[in-house]
Coordinates of C-alpha atoms and ligand atoms in Angstrom, one line a residue:
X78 CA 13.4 11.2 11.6
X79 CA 10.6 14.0 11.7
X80 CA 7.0 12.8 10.5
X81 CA 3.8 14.8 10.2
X82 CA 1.7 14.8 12.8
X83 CA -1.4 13.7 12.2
X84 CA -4.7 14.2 14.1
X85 CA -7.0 11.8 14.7
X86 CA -9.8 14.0 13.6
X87 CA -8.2 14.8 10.2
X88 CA -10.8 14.5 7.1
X89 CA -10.7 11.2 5.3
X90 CA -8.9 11.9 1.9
X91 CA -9.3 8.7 0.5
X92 CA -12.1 6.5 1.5
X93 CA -13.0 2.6 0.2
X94 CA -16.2 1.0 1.1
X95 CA -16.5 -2.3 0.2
X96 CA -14.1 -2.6 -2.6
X97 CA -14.0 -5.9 -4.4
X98 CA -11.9 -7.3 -7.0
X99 CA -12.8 -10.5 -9.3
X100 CA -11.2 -11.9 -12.0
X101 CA -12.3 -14.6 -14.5
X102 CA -10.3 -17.7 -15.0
X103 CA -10.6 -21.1 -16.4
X104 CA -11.7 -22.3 -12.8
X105 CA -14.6 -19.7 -12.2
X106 CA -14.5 -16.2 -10.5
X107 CA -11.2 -15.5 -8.3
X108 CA -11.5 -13.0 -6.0
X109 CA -8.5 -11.4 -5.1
X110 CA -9.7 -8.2 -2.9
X111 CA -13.1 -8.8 -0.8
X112 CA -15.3 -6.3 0.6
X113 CA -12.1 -3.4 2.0
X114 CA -13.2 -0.6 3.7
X115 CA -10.5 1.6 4.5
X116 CA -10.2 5.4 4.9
X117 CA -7.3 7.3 4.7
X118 CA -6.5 10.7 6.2
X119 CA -5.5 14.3 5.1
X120 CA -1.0 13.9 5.5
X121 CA -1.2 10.2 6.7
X122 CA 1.1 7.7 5.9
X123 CA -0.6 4.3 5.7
X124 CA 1.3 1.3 5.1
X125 CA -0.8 -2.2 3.8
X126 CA 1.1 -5.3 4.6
X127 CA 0.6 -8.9 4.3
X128 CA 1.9 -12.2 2.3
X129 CA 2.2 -12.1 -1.2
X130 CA -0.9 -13.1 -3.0
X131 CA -3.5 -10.8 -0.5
X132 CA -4.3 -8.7 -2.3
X133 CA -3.1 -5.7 -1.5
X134 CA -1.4 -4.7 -4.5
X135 CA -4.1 -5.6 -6.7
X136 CA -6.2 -3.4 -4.6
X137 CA -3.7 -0.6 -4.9
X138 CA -4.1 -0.7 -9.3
X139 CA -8.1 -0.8 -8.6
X140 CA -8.0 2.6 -7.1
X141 CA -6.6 3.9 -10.1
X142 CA -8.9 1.6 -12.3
X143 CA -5.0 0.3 -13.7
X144 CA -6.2 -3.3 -13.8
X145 CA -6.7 -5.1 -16.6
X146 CA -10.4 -5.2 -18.3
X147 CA -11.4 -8.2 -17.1
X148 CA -10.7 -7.4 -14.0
X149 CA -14.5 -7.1 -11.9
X150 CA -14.7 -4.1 -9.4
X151 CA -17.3 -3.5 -7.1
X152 CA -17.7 -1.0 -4.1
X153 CA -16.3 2.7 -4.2
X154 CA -13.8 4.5 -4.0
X155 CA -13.6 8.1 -2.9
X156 CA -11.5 10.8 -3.2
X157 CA -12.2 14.6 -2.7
X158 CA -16.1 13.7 -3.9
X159 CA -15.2 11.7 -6.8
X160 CA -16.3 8.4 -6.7
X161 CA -13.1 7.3 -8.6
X162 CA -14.8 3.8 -9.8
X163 CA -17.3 5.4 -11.5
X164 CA -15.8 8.9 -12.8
X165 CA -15.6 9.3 -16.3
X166 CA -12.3 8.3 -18.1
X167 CA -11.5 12.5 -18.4
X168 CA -12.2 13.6 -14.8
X169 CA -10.4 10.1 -13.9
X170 CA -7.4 11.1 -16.7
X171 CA -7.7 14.8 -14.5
X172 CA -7.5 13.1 -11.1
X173 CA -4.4 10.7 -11.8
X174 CA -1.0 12.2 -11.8
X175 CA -1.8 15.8 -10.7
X176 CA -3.8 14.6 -7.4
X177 CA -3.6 10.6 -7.0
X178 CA 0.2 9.5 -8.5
X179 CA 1.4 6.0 -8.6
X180 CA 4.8 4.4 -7.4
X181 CA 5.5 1.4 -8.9
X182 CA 8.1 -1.1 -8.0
X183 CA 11.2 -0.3 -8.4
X184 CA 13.4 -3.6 -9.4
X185 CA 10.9 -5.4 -12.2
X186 CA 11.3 -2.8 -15.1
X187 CA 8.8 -0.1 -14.5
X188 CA 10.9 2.1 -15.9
X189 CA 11.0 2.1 -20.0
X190 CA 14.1 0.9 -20.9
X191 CA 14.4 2.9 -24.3
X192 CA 13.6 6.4 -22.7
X193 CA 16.3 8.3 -20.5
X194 CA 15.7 8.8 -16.8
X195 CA 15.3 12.5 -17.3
X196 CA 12.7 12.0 -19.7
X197 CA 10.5 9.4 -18.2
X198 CA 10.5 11.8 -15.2
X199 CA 9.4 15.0 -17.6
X200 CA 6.9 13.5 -19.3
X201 CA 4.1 13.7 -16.8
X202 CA 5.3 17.4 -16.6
X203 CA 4.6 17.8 -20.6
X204 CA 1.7 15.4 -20.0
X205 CA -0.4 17.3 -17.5
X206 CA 0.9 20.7 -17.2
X207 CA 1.2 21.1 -21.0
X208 CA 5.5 22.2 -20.1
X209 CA 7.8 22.8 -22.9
X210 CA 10.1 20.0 -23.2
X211 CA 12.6 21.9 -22.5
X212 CA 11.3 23.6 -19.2
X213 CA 10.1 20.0 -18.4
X214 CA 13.8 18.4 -18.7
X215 CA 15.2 21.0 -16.4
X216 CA 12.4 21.0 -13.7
X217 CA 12.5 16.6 -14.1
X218 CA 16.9 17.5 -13.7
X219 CA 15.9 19.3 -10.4
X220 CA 13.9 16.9 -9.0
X221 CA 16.1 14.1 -9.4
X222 CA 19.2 16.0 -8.1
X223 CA 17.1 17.1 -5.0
X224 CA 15.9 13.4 -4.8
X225 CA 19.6 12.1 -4.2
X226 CA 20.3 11.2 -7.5
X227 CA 24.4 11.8 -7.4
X228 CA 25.7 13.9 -10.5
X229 CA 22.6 14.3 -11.4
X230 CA 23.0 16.8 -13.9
X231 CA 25.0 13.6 -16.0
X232 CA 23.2 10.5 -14.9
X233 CA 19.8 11.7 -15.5
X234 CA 20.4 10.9 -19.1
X235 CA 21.4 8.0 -18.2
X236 CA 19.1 4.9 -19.2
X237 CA 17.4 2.8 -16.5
X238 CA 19.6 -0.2 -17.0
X239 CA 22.2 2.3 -16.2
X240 CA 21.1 2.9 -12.5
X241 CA 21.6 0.8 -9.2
X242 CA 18.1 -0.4 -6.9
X243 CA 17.8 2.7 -5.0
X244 CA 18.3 4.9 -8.1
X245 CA 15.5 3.3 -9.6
X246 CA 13.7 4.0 -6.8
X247 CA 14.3 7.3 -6.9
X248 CA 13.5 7.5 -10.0
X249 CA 10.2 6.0 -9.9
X250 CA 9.4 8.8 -6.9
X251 CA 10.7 11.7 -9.3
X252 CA 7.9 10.3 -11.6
X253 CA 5.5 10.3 -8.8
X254 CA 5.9 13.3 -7.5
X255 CA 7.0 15.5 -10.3
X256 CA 3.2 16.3 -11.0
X257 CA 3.0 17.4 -7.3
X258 CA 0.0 15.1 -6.2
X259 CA -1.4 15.7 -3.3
X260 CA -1.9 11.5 -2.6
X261 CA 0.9 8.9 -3.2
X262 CA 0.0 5.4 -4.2
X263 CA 3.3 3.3 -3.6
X264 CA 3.6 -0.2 -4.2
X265 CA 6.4 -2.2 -2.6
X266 CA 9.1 0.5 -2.8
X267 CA 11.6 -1.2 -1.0
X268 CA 11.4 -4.3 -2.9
X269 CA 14.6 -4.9 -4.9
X270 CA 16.3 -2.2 -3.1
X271 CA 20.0 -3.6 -1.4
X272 CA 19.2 -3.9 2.4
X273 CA 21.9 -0.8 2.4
X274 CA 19.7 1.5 0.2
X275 CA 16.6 0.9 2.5
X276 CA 17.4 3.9 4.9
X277 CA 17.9 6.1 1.8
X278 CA 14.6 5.1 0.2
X279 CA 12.8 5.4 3.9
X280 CA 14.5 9.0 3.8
X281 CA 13.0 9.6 0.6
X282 CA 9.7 8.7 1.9
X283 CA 10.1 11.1 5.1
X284 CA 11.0 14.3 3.1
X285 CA 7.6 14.3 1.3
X286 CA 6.2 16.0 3.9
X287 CA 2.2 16.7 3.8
X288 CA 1.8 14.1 1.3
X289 CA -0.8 11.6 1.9
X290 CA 0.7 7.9 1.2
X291 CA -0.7 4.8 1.0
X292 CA 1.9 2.3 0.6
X293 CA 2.2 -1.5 0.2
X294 CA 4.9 -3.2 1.3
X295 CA 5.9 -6.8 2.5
X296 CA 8.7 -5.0 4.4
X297 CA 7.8 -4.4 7.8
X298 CA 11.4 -2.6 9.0
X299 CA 10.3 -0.2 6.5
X300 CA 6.4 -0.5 7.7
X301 CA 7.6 0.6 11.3
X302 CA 9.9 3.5 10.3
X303 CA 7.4 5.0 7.8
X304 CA 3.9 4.6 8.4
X305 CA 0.8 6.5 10.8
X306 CA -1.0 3.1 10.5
X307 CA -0.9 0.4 9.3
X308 CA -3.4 -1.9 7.6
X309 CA -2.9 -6.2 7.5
X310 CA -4.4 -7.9 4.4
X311 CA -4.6 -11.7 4.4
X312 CA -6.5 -14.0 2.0
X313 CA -7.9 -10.8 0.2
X314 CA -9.7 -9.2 3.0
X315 CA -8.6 -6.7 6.1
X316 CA -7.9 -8.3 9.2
X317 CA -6.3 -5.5 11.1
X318 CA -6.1 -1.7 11.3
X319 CA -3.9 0.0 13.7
X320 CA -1.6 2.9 14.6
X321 CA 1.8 2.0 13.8
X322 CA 2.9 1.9 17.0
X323 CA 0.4 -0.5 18.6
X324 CA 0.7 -2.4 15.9
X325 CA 4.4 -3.3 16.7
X326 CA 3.9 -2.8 20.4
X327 CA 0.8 -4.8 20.5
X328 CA -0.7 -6.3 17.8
X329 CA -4.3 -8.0 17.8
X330 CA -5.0 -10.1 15.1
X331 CA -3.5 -14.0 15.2
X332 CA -1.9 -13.3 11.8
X333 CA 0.1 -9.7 13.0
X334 CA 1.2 -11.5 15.5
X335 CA 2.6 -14.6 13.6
X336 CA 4.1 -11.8 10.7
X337 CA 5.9 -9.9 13.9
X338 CA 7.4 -12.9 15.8
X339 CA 8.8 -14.3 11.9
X340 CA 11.1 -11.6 12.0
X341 CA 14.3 -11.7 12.6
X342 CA 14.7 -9.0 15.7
X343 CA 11.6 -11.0 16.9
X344 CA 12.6 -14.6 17.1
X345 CA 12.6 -15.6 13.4
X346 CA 9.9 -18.3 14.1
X347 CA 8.1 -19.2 10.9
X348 CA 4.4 -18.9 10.3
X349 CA 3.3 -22.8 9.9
X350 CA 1.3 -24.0 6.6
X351 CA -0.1 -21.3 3.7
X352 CA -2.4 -19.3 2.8
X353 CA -5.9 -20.6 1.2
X354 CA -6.0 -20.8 -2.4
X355 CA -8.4 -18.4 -4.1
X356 CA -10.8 -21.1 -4.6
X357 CA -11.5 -21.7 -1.1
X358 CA -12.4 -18.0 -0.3
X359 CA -15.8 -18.8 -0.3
X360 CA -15.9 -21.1 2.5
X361 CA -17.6 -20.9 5.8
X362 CA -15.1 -19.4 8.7
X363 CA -11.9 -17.6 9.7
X364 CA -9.5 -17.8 6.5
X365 CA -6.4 -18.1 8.8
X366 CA -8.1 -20.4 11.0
X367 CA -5.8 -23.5 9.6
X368 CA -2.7 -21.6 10.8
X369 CA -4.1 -20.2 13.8
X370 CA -2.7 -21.0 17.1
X371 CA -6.1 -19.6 19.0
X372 CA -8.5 -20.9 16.9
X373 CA -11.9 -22.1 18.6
X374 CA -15.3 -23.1 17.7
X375 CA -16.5 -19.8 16.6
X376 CA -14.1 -19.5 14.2
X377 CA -15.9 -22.1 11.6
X378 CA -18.3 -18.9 11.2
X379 CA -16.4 -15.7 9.0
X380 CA -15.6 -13.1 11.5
X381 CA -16.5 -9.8 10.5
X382 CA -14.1 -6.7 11.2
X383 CA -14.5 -5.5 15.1
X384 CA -13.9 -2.2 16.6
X385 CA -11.8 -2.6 19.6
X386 CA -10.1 0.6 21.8
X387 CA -10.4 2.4 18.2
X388 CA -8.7 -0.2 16.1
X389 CA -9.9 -2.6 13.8
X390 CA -9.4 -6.6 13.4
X391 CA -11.3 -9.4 12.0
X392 CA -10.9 -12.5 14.9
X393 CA -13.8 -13.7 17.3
X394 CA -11.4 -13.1 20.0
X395 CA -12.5 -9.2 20.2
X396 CA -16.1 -10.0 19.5
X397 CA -16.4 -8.1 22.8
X398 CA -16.6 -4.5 21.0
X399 CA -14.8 -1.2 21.3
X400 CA -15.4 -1.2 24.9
X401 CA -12.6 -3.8 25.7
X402 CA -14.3 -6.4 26.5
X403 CA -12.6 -8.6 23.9
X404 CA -9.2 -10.4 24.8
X405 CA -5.9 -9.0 23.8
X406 CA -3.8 -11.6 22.8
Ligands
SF4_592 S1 -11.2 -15.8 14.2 FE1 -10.4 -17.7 15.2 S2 -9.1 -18.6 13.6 FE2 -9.5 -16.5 13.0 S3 -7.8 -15.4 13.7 FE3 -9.4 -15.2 15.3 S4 -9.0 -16.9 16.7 FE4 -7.8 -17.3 14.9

C-alpha cells in the first residue's frame, strides 16, 4: 500500500502547546487532557492511541472547540496562524469543514437517521461552497461511488440504517472529505467496522493522498498499516511520540510496550490492574507507575516528556536525554 512520504523537515500544520481539557462535575474539576503538545506535519498521517478514557478523543472535539460548554480549555492550538482556541466563531465557522474536517465514528449513529446518505454527504457542499442542491447531490453521488459505495447511484438514497459498518464509514469520509479539507480529524474509524471491512476502511484512508490526518484509534492493526507516527495517550497526558515503525519495532515507554505484547500476534498477555481514576490525576508521580513492571524510586516524582534519539516519552528511564544515554527497554 503506497503512503506519502513525508520529510522530517516538513512544516508543522497543526501544532498544540499545552492543551488542557477540564470539566466540572459533582466531585470537583476532572481533567481529561493535561498539558499535550503535539505538532503535526504538512501530508502526515498521525495516529493517537491509548485505553479508553485517555483522552484522546476528547482532545480531538477541543481542536474544533466541539465540546460541550462547560467543557474548560486552556493552551493553543494552531493551524495555518490561527490560534483555533481563540478565533472568533466566523473565522472558526471558515476554518472547519473547508480546511480542518471531522470523522466521526462510524457505528454509534453519527449519521442522521432521517436524512439520506446522499444528502448528509451534500450538505457541507451547500453549506460552505454555497452549491445548488442539485449540483451538490451529484458531486456528494460521485464521491460516494468513487469511495466504494457499491450501486451507488441507488444506495446513496438509501438511509443510514440502510447501510452495513464499513458503508457507514464511508459515508462518514464522503462527509469529511467532500469539502476538500486540507486536514482530517478522524476519531476511531475502525470502531464498529466487521474485522472483514478493516482493510477496505484502511484502503480508504490510503487513497487520500496529501491529506494531513490525525486519527484516534484504539486499533493498533489499523495504527501500523496507516500512520507516519504515532502518538500514546494514557491517563490524559502523552507518554510517547514515535515513527510508526519504531514504535512497533521498538517501543519506549512501559505502557507501549504493555499495549504491543496484549495483542494477539504479540502474545495476547494482558496489561495487569487499570488506569487511575480522574480524581487521582493530581497526584505526585508516574500515573502508570501501579502497572508498571520497571517502576523505581524516581518514579513517585511526575516524569516530564524526554527527548530520546528524536522521539518523545514520558518515563525516568530515558531521563538520559536525546543523546542516548537513557535505557531502551
Ligand atoms: S516513570 Fe517509572 S513508573 Fe512511569 S513508566 Fe517509567 S519506569 Fe514506569
Amino acid at each position: 500500500m503506497a503512503f506519502l512520504v513525508v520529510l522530517p523537515l516538513d512544516p508543522p500544520v497543526l501544532v498544540l502547546k499545552g492543551l488542557t481539557v477540564e470539566f466540572p462535575t459533582a466531585e470537583g474539576l476532572i481533567r481529561a487532557v493535561d498539558r499535550v503538545d503535539l505538532e503535526v506535519r504538512r501530508g502526515e498521517r498521525l495516529a493517537l492511541v491509548g485505553e479508553t478514557g485517555s483522552g484522546k478523543s476528547v482532545l480531538l472535539l477541543a481542536l474544533l472547540r466541539l465540546l460541550p460548554p462547560a467543557a474548560r480549555v486552556f493552551g493553543e492550538v494552531r493551524y495555518d496562524g490561527a490560534d483555533l482556541l481563540r478565533c472568533s466563531a466566523d473565522e472558526l465557522c471558515r476554518l472547519r469543514g473547508r480546511k480542518l474536517a471531522y470523522i466521526p465514528q462510524g457505528a454509534g449513529g453519527a449519521l442522521n437517521p432521517v436524512f439520506t446518505v446522499v444528502f448528509q454527504v451534500a450538505e457541507p457542499l451547500m453549506l460552505h461552497f454555497g452549491l445548488a442542491r442539485t449540483a451538490a447531490l451529484s458531486r456528494a453521488l460521485s464521491l460516494l461511488d468513487r469511495l466504494g459505495i457499491p450501486e451507488a447511484p441507488k444506495r446513496a438514497f438509501d438511509y443510514p440504517h440502510q447501510y452495513s459498518g464499513g458503508m457507514k464509514q464511508r459515508a462518514l469520509v464522503a462527509m469529511g472529505v467532500a469539502a476538500e479539507a486540507e486536514v482530517l480529524l478522524a476519531d476511531e474509524p475502525t470502531k464498529g467496522v466487521d474485522w472483514a471491512r478493516r482493510e477496505e476502511v484502511l484502503a480508504l484512508f490510503a487513497g487520500l493522498e496529501g491529506k494531513t490526518i490525525l486519527a484516534v484509534t484504539h486499533d493498533l492493526w489499523f495504527a501500523e498499516k496507516f500512520a507516519h507516527q504515532v502518538a500514546v495517550m494514557y491517563a490524559a497526558q502523552l507518554v510517547e511520540v514515535s515513527p510508526r515503525e519504531s514504535f512497533f519495532d521498538r517501543p519506549l515507554h512501559p505502557y507501549s510496550c504493555a499495549l504491543l505484547a496484549a495483542l494477539p500476534a504479540r502474545g495476547l498477555e494482558p496489561l495487569p490492574g487499570y488506569a487511575p481514576a480522574h480524581a487521582r490525576y493530581g497526584e505526585p508521580g508516574c500515573r502508570f507507575r501501579e502497572r508498571c513492571p520497571r517502576v523505581f524510586d524516581r518514579c513517585r516524582e511526575e516524569p516530564p516528556l524526554f527527548e530520546h534519539r528524536g522521539r518523545q516519552v514520558r518515563c525516568w528511564l530515558y531521563a538520559g536525554g536525546s543523546k542516548g544515554s537513557g535505557q531502551d527497554l
